[in-house]
Coordinates of C-alpha atoms and ligand atoms in Angstrom, one line a residue:
X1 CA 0.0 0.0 0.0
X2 CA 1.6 3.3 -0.9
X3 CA 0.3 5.1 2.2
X4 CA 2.3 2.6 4.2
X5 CA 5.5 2.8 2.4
X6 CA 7.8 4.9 4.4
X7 CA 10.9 6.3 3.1
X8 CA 14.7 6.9 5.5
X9 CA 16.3 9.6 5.1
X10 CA 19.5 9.9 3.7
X11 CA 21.7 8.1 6.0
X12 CA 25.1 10.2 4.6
X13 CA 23.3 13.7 5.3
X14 CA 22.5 12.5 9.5
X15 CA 24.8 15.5 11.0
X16 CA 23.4 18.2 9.4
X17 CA 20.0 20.3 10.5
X18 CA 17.5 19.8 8.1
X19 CA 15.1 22.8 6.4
X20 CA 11.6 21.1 7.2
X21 CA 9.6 22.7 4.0
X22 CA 9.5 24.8 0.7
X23 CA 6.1 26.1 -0.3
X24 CA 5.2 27.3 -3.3
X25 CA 2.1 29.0 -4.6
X26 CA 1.3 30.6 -8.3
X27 CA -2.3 32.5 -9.8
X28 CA -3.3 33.7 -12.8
X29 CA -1.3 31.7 -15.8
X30 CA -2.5 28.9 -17.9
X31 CA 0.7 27.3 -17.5
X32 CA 0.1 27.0 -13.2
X33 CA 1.4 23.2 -12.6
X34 CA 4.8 23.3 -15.0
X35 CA 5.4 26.7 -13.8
X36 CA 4.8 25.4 -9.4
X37 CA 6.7 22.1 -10.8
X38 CA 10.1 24.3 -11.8
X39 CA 9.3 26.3 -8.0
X40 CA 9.2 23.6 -6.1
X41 CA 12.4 21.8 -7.8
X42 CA 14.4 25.0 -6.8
X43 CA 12.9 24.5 -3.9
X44 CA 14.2 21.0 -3.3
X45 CA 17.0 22.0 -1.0
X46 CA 14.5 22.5 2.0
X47 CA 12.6 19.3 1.7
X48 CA 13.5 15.8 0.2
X49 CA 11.3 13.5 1.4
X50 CA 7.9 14.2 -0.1
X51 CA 6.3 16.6 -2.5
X52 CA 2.9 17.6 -3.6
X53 CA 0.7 20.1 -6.2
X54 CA -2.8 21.4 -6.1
X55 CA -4.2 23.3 -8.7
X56 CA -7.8 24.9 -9.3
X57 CA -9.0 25.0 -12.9
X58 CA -12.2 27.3 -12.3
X59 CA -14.3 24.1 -11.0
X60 CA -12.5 21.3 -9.7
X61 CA -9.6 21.0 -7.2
X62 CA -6.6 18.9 -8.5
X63 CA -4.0 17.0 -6.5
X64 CA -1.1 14.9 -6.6
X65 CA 1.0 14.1 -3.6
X66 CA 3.8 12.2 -3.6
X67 CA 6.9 10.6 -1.4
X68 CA 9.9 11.2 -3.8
X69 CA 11.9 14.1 -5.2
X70 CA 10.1 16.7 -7.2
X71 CA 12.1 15.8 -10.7
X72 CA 11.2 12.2 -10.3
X73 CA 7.5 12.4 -9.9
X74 CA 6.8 16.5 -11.4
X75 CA 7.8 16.3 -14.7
X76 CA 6.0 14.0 -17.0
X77 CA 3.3 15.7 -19.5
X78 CA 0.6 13.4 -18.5
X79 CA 1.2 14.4 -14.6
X80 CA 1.1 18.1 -15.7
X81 CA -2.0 17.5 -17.8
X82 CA -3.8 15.7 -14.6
X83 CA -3.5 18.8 -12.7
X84 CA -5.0 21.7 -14.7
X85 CA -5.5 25.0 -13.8
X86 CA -4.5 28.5 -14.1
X87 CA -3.5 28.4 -10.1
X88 CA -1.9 25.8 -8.2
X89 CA 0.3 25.8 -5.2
X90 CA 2.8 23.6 -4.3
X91 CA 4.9 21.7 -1.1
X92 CA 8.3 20.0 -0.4
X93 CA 8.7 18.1 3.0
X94 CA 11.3 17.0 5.2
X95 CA 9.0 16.1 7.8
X96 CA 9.9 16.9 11.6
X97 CA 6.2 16.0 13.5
X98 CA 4.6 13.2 12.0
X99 CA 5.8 10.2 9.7
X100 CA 6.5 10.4 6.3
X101 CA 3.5 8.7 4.5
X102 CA 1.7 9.9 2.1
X103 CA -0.8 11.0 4.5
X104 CA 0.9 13.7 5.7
X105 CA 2.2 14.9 2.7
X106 CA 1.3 18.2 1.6
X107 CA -0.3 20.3 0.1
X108 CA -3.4 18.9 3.0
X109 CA -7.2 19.6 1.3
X110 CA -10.3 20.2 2.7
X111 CA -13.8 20.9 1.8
X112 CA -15.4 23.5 3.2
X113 CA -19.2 25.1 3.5
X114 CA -17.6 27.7 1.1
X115 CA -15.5 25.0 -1.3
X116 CA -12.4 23.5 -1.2
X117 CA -9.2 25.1 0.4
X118 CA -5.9 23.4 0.1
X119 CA -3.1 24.8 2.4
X120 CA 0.9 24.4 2.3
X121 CA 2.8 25.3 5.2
X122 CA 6.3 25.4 6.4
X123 CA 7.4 25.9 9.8
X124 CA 5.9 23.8 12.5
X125 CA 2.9 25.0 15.4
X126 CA 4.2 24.6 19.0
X127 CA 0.6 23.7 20.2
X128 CA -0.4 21.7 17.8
X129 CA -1.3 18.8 19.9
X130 CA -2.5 21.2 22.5
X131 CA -4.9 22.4 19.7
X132 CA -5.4 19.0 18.6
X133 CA -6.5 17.3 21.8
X134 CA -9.3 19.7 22.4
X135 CA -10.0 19.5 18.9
X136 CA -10.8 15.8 18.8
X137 CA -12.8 16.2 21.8
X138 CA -15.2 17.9 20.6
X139 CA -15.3 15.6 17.5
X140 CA -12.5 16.4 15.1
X141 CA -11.3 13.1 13.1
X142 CA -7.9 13.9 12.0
X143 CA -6.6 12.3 9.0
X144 CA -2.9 12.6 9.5
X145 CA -0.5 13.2 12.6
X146 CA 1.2 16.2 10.9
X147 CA 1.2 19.3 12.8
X148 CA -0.3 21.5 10.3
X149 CA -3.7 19.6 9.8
X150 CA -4.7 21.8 13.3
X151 CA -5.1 24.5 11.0
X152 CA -7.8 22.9 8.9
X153 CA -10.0 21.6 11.7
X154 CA -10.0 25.3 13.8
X155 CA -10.8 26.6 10.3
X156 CA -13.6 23.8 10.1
X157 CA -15.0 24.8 13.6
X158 CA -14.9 28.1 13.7
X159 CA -17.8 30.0 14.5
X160 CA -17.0 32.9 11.8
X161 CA -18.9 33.3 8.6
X162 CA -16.4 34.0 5.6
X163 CA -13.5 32.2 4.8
X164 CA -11.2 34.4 5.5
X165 CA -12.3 35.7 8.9
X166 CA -12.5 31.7 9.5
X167 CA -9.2 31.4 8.2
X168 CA -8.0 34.6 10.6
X169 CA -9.5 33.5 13.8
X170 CA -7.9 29.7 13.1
X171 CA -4.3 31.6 12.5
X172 CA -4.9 33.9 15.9
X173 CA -4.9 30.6 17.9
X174 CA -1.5 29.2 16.7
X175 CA 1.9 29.1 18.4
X176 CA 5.2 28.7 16.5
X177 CA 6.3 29.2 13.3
X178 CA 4.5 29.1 9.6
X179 CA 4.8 30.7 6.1
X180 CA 1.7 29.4 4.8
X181 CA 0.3 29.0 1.1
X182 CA -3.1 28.4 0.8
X183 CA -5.5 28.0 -2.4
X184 CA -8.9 28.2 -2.9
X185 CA -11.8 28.6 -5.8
X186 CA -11.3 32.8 -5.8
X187 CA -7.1 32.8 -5.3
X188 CA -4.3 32.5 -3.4
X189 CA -3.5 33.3 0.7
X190 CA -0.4 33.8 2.0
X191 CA 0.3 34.4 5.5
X192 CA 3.9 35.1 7.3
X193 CA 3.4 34.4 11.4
X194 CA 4.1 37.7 13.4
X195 CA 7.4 37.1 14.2
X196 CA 8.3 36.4 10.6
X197 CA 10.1 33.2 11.7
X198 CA 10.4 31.7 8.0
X199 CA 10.6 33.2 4.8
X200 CA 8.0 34.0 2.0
X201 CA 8.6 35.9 -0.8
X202 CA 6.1 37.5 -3.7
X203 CA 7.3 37.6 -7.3
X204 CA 5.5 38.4 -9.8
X205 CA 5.6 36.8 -13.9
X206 CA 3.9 38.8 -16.6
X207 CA 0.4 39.3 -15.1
X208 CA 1.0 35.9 -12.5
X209 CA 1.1 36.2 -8.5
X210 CA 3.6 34.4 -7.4
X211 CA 4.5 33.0 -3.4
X212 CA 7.4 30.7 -2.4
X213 CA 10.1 30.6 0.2
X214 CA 12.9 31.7 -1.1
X215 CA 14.0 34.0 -4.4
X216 CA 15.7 31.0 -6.0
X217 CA 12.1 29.7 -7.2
X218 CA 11.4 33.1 -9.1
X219 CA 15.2 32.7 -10.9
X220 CA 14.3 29.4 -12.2
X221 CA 10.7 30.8 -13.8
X222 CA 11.9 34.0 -14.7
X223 CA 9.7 35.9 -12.8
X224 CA 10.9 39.3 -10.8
X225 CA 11.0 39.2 -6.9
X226 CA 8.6 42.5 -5.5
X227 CA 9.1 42.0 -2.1
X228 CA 9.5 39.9 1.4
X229 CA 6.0 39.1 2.8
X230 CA 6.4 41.1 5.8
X231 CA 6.3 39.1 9.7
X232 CA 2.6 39.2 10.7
X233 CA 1.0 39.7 6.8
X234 CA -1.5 38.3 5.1
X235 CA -2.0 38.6 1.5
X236 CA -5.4 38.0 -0.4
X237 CA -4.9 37.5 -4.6
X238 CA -7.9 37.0 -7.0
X239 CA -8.6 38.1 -9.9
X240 CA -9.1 41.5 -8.8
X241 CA -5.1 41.6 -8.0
X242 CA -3.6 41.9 -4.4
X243 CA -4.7 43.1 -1.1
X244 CA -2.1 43.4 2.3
X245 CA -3.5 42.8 5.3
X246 CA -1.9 42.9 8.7
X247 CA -4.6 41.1 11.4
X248 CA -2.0 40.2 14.2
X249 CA -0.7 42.9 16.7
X250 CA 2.5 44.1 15.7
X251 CA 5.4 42.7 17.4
X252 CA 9.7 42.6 16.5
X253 CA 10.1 40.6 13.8
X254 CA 12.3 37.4 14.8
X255 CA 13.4 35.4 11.1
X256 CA 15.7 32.3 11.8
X257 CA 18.8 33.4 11.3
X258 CA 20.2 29.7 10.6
X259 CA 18.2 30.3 7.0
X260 CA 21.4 33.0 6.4
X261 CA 23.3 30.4 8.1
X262 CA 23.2 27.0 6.1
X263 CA 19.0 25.8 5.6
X264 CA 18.6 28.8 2.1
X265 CA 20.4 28.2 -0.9
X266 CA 23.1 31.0 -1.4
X267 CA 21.9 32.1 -4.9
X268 CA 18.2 33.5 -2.6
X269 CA 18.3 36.8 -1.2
X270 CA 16.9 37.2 2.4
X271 CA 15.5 40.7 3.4
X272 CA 17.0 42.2 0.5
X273 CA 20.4 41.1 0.9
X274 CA 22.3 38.0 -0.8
X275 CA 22.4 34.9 1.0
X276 CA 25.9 34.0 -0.7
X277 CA 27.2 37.6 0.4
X278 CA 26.6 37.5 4.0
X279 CA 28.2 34.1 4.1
X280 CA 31.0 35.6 2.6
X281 CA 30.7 37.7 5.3
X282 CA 30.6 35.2 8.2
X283 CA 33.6 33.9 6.8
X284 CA 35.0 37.8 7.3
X285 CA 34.0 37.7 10.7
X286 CA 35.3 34.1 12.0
X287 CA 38.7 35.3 10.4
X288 CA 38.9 38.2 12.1
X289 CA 37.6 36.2 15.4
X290 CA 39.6 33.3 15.4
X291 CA 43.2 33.9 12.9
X292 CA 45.7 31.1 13.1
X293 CA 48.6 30.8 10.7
X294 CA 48.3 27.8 7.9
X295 CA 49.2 26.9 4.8
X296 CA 45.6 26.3 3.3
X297 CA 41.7 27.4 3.8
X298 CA 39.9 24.9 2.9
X299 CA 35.6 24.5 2.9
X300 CA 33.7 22.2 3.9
X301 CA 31.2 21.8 0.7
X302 CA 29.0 22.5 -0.3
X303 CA 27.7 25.1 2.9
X304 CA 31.0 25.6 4.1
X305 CA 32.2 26.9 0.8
X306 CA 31.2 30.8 0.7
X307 CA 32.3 31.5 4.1
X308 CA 35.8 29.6 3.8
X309 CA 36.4 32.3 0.7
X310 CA 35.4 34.9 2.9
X311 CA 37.7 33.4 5.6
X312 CA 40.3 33.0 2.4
X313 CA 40.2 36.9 1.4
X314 CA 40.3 38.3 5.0
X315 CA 43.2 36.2 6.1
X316 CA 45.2 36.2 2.8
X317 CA 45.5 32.4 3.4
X318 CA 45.2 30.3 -0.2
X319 CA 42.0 29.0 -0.8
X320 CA 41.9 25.2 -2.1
X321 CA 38.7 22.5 -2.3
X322 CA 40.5 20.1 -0.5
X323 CA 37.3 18.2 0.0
X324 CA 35.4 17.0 -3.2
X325 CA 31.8 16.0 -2.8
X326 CA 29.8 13.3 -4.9
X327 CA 27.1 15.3 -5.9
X328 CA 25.4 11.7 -6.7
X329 CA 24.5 10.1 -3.3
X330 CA 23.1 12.6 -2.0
X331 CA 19.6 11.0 -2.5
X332 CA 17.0 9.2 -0.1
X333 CA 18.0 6.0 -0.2
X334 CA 15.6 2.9 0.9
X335 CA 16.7 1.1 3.7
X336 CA 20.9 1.0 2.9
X337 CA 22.7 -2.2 3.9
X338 CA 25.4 -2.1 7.2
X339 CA 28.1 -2.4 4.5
X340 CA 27.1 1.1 2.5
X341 CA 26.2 3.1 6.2
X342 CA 29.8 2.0 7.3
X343 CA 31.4 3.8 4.7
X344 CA 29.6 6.8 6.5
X345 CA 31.5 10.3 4.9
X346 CA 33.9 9.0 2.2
X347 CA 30.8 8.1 0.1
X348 CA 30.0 11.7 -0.3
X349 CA 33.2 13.3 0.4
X350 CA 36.7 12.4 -0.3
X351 CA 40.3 14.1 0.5
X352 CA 41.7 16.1 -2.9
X353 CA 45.3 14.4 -1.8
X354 CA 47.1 16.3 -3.6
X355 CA 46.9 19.9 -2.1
X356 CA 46.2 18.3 1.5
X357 CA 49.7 16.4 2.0
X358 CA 52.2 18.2 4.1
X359 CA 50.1 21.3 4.8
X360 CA 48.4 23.1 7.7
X361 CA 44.8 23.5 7.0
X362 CA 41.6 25.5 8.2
X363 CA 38.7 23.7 7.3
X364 CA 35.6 25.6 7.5
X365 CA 31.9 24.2 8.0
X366 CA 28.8 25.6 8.9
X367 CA 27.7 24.1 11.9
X368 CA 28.5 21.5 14.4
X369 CA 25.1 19.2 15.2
X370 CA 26.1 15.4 16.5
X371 CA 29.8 15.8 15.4
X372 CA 30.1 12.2 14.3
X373 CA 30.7 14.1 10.6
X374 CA 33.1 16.3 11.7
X375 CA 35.3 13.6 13.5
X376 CA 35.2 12.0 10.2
X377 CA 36.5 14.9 8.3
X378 CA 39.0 15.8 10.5
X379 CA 40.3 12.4 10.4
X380 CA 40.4 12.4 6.5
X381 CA 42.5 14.9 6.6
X382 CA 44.9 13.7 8.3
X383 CA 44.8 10.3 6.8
X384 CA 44.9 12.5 3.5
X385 CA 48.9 14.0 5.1
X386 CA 47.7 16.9 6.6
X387 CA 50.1 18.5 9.2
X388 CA 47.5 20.5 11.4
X389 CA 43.8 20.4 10.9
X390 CA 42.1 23.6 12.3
X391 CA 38.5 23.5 12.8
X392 CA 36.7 26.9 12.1
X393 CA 32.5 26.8 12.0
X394 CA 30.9 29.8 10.4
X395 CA 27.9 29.7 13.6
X396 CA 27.8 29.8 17.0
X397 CA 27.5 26.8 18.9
X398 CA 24.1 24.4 17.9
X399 CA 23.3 23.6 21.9
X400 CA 19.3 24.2 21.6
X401 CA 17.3 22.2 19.4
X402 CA 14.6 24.2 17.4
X403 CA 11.1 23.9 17.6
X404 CA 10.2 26.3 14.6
X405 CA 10.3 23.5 11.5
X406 CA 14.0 22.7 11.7
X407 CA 15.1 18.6 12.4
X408 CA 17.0 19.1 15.3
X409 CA 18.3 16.3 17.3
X410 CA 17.3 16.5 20.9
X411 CA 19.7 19.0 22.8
X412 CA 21.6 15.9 24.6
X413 CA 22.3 14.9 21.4
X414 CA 23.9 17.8 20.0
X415 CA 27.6 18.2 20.7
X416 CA 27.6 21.5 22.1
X417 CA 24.4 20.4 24.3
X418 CA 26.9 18.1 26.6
X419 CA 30.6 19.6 26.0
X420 CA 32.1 22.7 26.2
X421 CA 34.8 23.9 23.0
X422 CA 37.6 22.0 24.5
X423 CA 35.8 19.3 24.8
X424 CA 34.3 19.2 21.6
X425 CA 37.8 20.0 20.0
X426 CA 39.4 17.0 21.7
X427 CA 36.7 14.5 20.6
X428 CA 36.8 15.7 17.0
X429 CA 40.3 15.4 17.1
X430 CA 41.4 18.7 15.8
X431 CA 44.4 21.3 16.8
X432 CA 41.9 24.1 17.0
X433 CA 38.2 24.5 17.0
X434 CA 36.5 28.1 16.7
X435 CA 33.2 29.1 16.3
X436 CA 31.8 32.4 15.4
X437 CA 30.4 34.4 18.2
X438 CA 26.9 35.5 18.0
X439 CA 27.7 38.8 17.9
X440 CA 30.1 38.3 15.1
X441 CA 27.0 36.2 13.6
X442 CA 24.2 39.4 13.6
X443 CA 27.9 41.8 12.2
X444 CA 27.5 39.5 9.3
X445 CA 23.8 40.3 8.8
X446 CA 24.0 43.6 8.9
X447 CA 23.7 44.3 12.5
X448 CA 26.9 46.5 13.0
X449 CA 26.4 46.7 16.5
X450 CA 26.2 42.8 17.3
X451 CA 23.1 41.1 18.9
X452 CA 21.0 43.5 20.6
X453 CA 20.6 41.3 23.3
X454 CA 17.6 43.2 25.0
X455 CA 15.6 43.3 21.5
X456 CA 17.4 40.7 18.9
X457 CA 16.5 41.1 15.5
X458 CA 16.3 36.8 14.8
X459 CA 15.6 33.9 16.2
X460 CA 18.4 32.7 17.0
X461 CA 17.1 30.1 19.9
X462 CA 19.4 27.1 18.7
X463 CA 22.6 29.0 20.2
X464 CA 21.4 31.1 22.8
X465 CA 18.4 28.8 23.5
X466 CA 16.2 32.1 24.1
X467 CA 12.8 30.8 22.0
X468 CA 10.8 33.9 21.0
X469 CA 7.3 32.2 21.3
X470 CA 5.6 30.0 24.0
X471 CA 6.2 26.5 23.8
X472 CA 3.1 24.4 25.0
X473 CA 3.3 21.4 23.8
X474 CA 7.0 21.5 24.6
X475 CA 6.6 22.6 28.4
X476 CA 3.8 19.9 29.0
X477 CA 5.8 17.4 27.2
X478 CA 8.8 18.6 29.9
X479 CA 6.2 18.3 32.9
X480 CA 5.3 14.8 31.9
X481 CA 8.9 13.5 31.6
X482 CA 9.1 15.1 35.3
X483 CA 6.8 13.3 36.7
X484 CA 7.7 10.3 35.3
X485 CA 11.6 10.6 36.6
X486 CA 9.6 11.5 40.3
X487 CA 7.7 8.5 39.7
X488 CA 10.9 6.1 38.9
X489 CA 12.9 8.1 40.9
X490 CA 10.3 7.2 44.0
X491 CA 11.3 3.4 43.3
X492 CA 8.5 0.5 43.8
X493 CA 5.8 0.5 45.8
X494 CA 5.5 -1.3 48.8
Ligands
SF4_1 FE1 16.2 29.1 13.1 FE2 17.5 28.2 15.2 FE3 15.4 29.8 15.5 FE4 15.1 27.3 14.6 S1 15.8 27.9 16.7 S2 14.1 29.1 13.8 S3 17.0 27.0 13.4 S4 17.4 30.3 14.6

């Protein structure tokens, strides 16, 4: 049964931090599906497990969700003539709550009073199963166990008239984190939560509305980028063109700053500036943070790779790509056998011998999550003849896991969670390890003044662990796991 088969995720990629979703949404061109198709393949970076389009062609809904990549399952004529339509939006998933069937792909459907609504969202709501038990108690049957289905049955039950005001009052009750794309039989909604937490971007193609994540999904369309959806705005388009709404009291915006980090790809602006460029940047800063003389800078790929030329041209230090990367396993694979998993890194990575052997490098990465990766690198390097090995990381330290649509391990899991930098250095096995500070981090993004630590301009809860929304189903989850240690901890009763 398709809804049963369940895919792993790639087993190479396991120390990174994974992008949960891409969204993508177009109105207003005959050519809606092939046009959403291309969006969502540029889009591919924040979501590998699953993807999904709806479309609207003036009387029926269309949809087709599947778990693959975009390429393998988007392209075919006949799949674009099955979902007609002059609107359509569209979803990738890397899914963080909920398995990865085909039930909780995305985009999720619904048929309302008013007609059918289809909704794609990425970020993830911190009370969703807050929301959702009081929702199935007073009858909801929910389909899936993804987080964003909440958002369909307070729509269902709310006591509003229209659509939208439904739509509003469901939105006002939600915790967390969600850019949100959303079609139905007059247009297209986007929404940005207050605190602006993920990105959303309109574009605009001839007389076609476009939303999606990130600017990379206009490029590959050849549409024009008009502006950032701002934190906290909700946009209507119909036929009648576009109307800005802003329903939620105003508060300081708080985007992750980890998309400038690693999760967007470098090519997308953010806010108006150039992702690639303020990596560049970070790499600037760590240099200036943390010099040490070597022979060689050398990155990390493929995330590593802007701020190690930044780190390059500050320092004056050569730049090499001393690490190649086989850009052809990086791919869900079904269940792998023991003997592929043990060959771990050097499946996707191997030492460029030649410019490693009797020189001192600085190799810089993005982040540190588990470590296990880095240990590996490190090590190749010095099986590869490297005299020093000098760990630089273009973030602060990863010791807070995220709750906002990011795969985080849990925070005992993450190296910085359980060891300090010397620690962390020794188990890696490197000379040196640096990270960038967090003020260097907001320099980099255009913050000349650092982190203003009394009004921060991000989110930046996964290094300072200083979450800018409530929690709920987080802190009840923590008051159940105490009361079960008091429980244990009181030992059999007699
Ligand atoms: Fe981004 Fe980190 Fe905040 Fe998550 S916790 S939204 S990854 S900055």
């Amino acid at each position: 049964m398709a809804d049963q088969l369940s895919l792993s995720t790639n087993p190479f990629d396991d120390d990174k931090l994974h992008e949960e979703c891409g969204v993508f949404g177009i109105f207003g061109t005959p050519d809606a599906t092939a046009h959403c198709a291309l969006g969502l393949h540029a889009l591919q970076h924040r979501g590998q497990e699953a993807a999904g389009i709806s479309t609207f062609d003036g009387e029926s809904f269309h949809s087709k969700r599947v778990l693959g990549h975009v390429a393998d399952n988007f392209t075919s004529k006949d799949v674009i003539d099955s979902l007609p339509g002059t609107s359509a939006i569209g979803h990738t998933r890397y899914s963080t709550t909920g398995e990865t069937v085909l039930r909780n792909c995305q985009p999720l459907f619904a048929e309302f009073a008013s007609g059918g609504f289809a909704c794609a969202h990425n970020g993830n709501i911190t009370n969703a199963a807050h929301l959702k038990n009081s929702l199935v108690q007073r009858g909801s049957i929910f389909q899936s166990t993804s987080d964003s289905e909440v958002i369909i049955h307070l729509i269902a039950t709310s006591r509003f008239r229209t659509l939208l005001d439904r739509y509003l009052d469901a939105l006002r009750q939600l915790e967390g984190a969600y850019s949100l794309v959303s079609l139905t039989k007059e247009g297209l909604i986007g929404v940005r939560d207050p605190l602006g937490v993920r990105p959303l971007v309109l574009g605009k193609l001839d007389n076609a509305f476009i939303l999606c994540s990130e600017t990379c999904a206009l490029d590959i369309i050849g549409a024009t980028y008009v502006r950032d959806i701002d934190p906290g705005e909700l946009v209507v388009i119909t036929q009648d063109g576009l109307t800005s709404h802003k329903p939620f009291p105003e508060e300081q915006p708080r985007p992750c700053i980890f998309e400038r980090v690693y999760f967007a790809r470098p090519d997308s602006y953010m806010d108006k500036m150039s992702v690639y460029e303020i990596r560049k940047r970070i790499g600037v800063e760590l240099a200036r943070e943390n010099p040490v003389k070597v022979d060689l800078v050398i990155p990390v790929p493929d995330s590593g790779t802007p701020s190690a030329i930044g780190y390059a041209q500050e320092s004056g230090i050569p730049f090499e790509l001393g690490i190649i990367r086989n850009h052809y396993v990086g791919r869900t694979f079904i269940e792998p056998n023991d003997q592929i998993r043990n060959l771990g890194v050097k499946l996707k990575l191997n030492a460029n011998r030649w410019h490693i052997a009797g020189k001192s490098i600085i190799l810089v990465d993005d982040s540190i999550v588990r470590g296990t990766t880095s240990l590996k690198i490190v090590n190749m390097m010095r099986e590869a003849g490297a005299t020093e090995v000098h760990l630089r990381i273009a973030s602060p330290p990863t010791a807070h896991s995220c709750f906002y649509g990011v795969d985080t391990p849990e925070r005992n899991k993450l190296l910085a969670g359980r060891m300090d930098i010397e620690e962390m250095r020794a188990y890696i096995n490197a000379d040196s390890l640096s990270f960038l500070s967090i003020d260097g981090l907001y320099r980099a993004v255009n913050q000349p003044g650092g982190r203003d630590n009394k009004c921060p301009a991000y989110c930046d809860a996964c290094f300072t662990g200083e979450y800018p929304t409530f929690l709920t189903d987080q802190s009840s989850q923590e008051k159940n796991n105490n009361q079960m240690d008091k429980i244990a901890s009181m030992g059999p009763r007699t």
